Short mmCIF file of C-alpha atoms in Angstrom, two decimals:
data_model
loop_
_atom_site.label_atom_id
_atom_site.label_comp_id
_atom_site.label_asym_id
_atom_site.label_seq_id
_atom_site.Cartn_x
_atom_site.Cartn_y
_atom_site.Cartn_z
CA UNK A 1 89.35 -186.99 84.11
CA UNK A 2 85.77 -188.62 84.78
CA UNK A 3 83.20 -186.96 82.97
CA UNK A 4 79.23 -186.52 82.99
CA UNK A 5 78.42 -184.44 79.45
CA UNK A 6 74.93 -183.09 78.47
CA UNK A 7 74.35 -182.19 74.95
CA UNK A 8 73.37 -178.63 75.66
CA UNK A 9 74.07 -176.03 77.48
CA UNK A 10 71.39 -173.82 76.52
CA UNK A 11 68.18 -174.58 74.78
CA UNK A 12 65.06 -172.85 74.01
CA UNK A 13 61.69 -174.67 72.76
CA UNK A 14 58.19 -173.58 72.30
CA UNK A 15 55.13 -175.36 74.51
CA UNK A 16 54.06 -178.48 72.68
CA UNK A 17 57.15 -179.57 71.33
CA UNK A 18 58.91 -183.05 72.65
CA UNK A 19 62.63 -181.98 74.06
CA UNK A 20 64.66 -184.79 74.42
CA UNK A 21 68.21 -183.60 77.09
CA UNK A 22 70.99 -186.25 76.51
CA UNK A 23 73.84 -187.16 78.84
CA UNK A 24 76.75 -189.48 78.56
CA UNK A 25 78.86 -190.21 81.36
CA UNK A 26 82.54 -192.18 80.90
CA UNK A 27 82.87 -193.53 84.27
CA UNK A 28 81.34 -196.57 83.70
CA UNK A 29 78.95 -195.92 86.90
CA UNK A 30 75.43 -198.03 87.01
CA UNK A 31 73.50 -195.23 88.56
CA UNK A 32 72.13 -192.57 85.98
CA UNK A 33 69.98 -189.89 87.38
CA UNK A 34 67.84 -186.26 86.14
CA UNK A 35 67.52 -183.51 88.33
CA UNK A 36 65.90 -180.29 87.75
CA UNK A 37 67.38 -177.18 89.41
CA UNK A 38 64.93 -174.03 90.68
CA UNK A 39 65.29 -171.07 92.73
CA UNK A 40 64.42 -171.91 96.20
CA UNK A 41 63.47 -175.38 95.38
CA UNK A 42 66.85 -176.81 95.46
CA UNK A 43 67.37 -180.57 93.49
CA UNK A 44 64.56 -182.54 92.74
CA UNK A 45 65.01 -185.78 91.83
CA UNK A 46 62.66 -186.57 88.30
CA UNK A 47 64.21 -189.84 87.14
CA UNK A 48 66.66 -192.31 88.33
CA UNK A 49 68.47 -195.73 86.31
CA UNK A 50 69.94 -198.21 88.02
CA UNK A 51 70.93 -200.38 85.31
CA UNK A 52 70.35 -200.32 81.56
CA UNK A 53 66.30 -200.53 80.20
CA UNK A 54 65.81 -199.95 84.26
CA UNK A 55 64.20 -196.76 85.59
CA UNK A 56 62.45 -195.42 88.69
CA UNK A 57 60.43 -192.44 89.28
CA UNK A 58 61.69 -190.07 91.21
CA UNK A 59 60.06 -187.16 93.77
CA UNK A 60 58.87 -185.58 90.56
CA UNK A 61 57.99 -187.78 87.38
CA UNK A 62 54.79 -186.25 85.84
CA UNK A 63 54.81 -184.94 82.42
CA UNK A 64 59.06 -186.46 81.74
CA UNK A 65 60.36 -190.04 80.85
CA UNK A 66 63.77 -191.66 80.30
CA UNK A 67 65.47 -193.83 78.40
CA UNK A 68 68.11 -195.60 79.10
CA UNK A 69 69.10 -198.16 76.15
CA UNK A 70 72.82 -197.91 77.13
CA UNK A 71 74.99 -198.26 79.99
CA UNK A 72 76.32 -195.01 79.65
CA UNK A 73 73.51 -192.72 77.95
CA UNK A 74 70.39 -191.14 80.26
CA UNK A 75 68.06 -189.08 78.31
CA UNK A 76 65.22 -187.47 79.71
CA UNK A 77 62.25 -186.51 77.20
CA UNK A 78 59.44 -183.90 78.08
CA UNK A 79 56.76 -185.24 75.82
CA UNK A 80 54.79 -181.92 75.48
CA UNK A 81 56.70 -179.47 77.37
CA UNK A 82 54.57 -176.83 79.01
CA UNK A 83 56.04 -173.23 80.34
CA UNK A 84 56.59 -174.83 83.89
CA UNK A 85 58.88 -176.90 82.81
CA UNK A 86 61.68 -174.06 82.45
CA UNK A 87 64.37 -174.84 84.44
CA UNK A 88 68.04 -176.50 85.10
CA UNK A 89 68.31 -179.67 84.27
CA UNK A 90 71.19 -181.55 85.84
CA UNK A 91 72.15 -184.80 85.20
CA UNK A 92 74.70 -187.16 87.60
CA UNK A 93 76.00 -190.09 87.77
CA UNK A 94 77.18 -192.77 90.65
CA UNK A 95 78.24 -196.36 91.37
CA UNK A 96 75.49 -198.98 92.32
CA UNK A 97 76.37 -198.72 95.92
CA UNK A 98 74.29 -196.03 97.07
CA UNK A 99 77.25 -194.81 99.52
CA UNK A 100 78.67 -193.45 96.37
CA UNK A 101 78.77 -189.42 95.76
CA UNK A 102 77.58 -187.90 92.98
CA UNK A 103 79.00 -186.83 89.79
CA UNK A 104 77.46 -183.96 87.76
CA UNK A 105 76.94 -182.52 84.32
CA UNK A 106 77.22 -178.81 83.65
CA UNK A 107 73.53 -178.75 83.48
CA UNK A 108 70.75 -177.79 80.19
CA UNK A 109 69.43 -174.21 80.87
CA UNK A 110 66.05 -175.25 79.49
CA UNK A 111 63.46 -172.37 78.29
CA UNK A 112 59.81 -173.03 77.09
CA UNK A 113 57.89 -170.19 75.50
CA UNK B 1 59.63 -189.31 102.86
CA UNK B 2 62.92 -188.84 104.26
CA UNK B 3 63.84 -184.84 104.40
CA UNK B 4 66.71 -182.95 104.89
CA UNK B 5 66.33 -179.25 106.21
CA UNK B 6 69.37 -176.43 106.04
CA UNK B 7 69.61 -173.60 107.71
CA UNK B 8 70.37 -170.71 106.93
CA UNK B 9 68.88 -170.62 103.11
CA UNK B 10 71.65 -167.73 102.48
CA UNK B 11 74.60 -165.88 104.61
CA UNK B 12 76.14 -162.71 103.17
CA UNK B 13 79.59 -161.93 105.06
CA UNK B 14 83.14 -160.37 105.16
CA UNK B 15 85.79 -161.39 103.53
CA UNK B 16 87.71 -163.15 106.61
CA UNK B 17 84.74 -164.08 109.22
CA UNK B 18 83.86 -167.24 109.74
CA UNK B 19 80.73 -169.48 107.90
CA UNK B 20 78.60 -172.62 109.38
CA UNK B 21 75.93 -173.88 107.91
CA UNK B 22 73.74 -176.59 109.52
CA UNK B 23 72.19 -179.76 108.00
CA UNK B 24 69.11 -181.92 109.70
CA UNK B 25 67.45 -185.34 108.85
CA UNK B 26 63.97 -186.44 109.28
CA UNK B 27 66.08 -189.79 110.00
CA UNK B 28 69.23 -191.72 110.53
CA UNK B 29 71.57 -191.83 107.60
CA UNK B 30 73.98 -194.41 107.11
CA UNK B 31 76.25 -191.35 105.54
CA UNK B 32 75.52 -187.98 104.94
CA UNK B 33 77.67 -185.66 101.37
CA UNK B 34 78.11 -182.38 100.94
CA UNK B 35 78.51 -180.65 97.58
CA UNK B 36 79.18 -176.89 96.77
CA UNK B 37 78.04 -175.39 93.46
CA UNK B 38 79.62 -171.83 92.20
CA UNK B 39 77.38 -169.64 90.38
CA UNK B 40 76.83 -170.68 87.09
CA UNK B 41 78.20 -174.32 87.45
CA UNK B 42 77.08 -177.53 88.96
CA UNK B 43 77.37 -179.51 92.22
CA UNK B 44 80.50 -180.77 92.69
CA UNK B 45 81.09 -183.36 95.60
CA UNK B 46 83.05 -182.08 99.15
CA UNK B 47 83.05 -184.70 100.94
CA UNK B 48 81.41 -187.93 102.94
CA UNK B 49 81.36 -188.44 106.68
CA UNK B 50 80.16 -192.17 107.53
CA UNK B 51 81.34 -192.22 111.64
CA UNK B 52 78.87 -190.66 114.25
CA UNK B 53 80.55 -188.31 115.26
CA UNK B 54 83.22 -188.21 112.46
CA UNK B 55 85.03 -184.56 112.05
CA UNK B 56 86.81 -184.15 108.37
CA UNK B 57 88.96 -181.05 107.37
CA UNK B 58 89.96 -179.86 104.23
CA UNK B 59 92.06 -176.87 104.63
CA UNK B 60 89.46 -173.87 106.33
CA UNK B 61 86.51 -176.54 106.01
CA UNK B 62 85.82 -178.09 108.89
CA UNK B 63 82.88 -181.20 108.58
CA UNK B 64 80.79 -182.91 111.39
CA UNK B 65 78.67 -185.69 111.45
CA UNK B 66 76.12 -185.82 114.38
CA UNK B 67 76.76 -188.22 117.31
CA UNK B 68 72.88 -189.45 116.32
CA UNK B 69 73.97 -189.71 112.46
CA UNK B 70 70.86 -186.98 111.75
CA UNK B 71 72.78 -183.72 111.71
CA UNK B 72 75.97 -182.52 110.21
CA UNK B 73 78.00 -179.26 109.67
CA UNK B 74 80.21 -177.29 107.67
CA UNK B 75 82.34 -174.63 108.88
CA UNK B 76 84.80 -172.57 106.68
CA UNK B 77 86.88 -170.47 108.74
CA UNK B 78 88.10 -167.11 107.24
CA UNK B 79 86.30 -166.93 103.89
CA UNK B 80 87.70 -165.74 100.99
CA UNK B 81 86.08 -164.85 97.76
CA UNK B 82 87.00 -168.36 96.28
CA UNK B 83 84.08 -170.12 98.84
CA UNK B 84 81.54 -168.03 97.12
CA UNK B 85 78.70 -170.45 95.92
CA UNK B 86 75.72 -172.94 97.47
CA UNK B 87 76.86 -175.34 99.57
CA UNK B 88 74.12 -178.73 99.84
CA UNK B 89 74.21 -181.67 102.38
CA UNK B 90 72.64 -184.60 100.97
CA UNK B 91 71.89 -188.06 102.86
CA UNK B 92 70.77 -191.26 101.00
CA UNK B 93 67.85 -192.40 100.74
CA UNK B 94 67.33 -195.75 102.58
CA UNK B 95 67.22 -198.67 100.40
CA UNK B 96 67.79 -196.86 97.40
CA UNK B 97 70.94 -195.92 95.80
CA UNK B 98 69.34 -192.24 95.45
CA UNK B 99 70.35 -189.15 97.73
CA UNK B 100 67.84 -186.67 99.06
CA UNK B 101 69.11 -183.06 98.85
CA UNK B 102 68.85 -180.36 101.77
CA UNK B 103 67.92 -176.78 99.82
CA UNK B 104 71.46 -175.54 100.17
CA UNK B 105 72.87 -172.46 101.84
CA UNK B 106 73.81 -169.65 99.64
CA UNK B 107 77.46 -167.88 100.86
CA UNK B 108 78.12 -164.34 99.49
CA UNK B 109 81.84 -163.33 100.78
CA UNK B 110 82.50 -159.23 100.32
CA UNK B 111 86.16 -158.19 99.68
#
């Protein structure tokens, strides 16, 4: 069964701190992508990899960045995260052609106090 | 930018009625997804219509693609309890291998 796992579920850190959200995928797919989930906001896109050492910035970039030194790792790091930056972070995954669909974590339930 | 609207943002009904919801594009897609996330869980793909004027079914859901390739639909006919969640169109982005996301429609079914 194909799978897109982020490290946690749950996680809970204090403003000021760098948060680094991990996902592996086992599909073998080119396309990486971080997505942050709000109430009546929908799916922004933050981040994007289309290959590995490659990223784009997405509709909403400022105050993340990525790494991607493997094919099949995305992380996303908040350098300093700030209170507004509580939300559901989802992470996906797709071939290169763009026609592909999308294939989701479970999501990081992020808190910042 | 490219933008994909939904209507309606959330539908509460009876166990049994009917359910559309209705996806539009700022532009032509060259495909257009749909995903459907429970509460509590993530998107998980539906389905992708590619034809102008393609219709898809999977069992009560019933999928259109506009004639124009700018609007689609989903229709679930009887509901049960089981289609409770958000359902999202998405279309790609052109030239990029990214996919912008309508807001979703939120579907309640009562007993």
């Amino acid at each position: 069964d194909v799978k897109v796992t982020q490290s946690s579920r749950y996680l809970v850190k204090r403003t000021g701190e760098k948060v680094f959200l991990e996902c592996v995928q086992d599909m073998d797919h080119e396309n990486m992508f971080w997505y942050r989930q709000d109430p009546g906001l929908g799916l922004r896109l933050i981040y994007f990899s289309y290959d590995v050492k490659m990223k784009e910035k997405g509709d909403i970039p400022e105050g993340y960045s990525v790494s991607r030194e493997k094919k099949e790792r995305f992380s996303l790091i908040l350098e300093s995260a700030s209170t507004n930056q509580t939300s559901m972070y989802l992470c996906a995954s797709s071939l290169l052609d763009g026609s592909g669909s999308l294939f989701f974590g479970s999501g990081t339930q992020l808190s910042v106090l | 930018g490219q933008q994909v609207m939904q209507i309606p943002q959330y539908q509460h009904v009876q166990e049994g009625e009917d359910f559309t919801t209705y996806c539009n594009s700022s532009t032509t897609l060259s495909n257009i997804q749909w995903y459907k996330q429970r509460p509590g869980g993530h998107p998980v793909f539906l389905i992708q219509l590619v034809k102008s004027g393609e219709v898809k079914k999977q069992k009560r859901l019933t999928f259109q693609f506009g004639e124009a390739k700018k609007n689609s639909s989903l229709h679930i006919t009887a509901t049960q309890t089981t289609d409770v969640g958000t359902y999202f169109c998405a279309g790609p982005e052109k030239g990029y291998s990214t996919l912008t996301f309508g807001k979703g429609t939120m579907l309640l079914v009562s007993p």
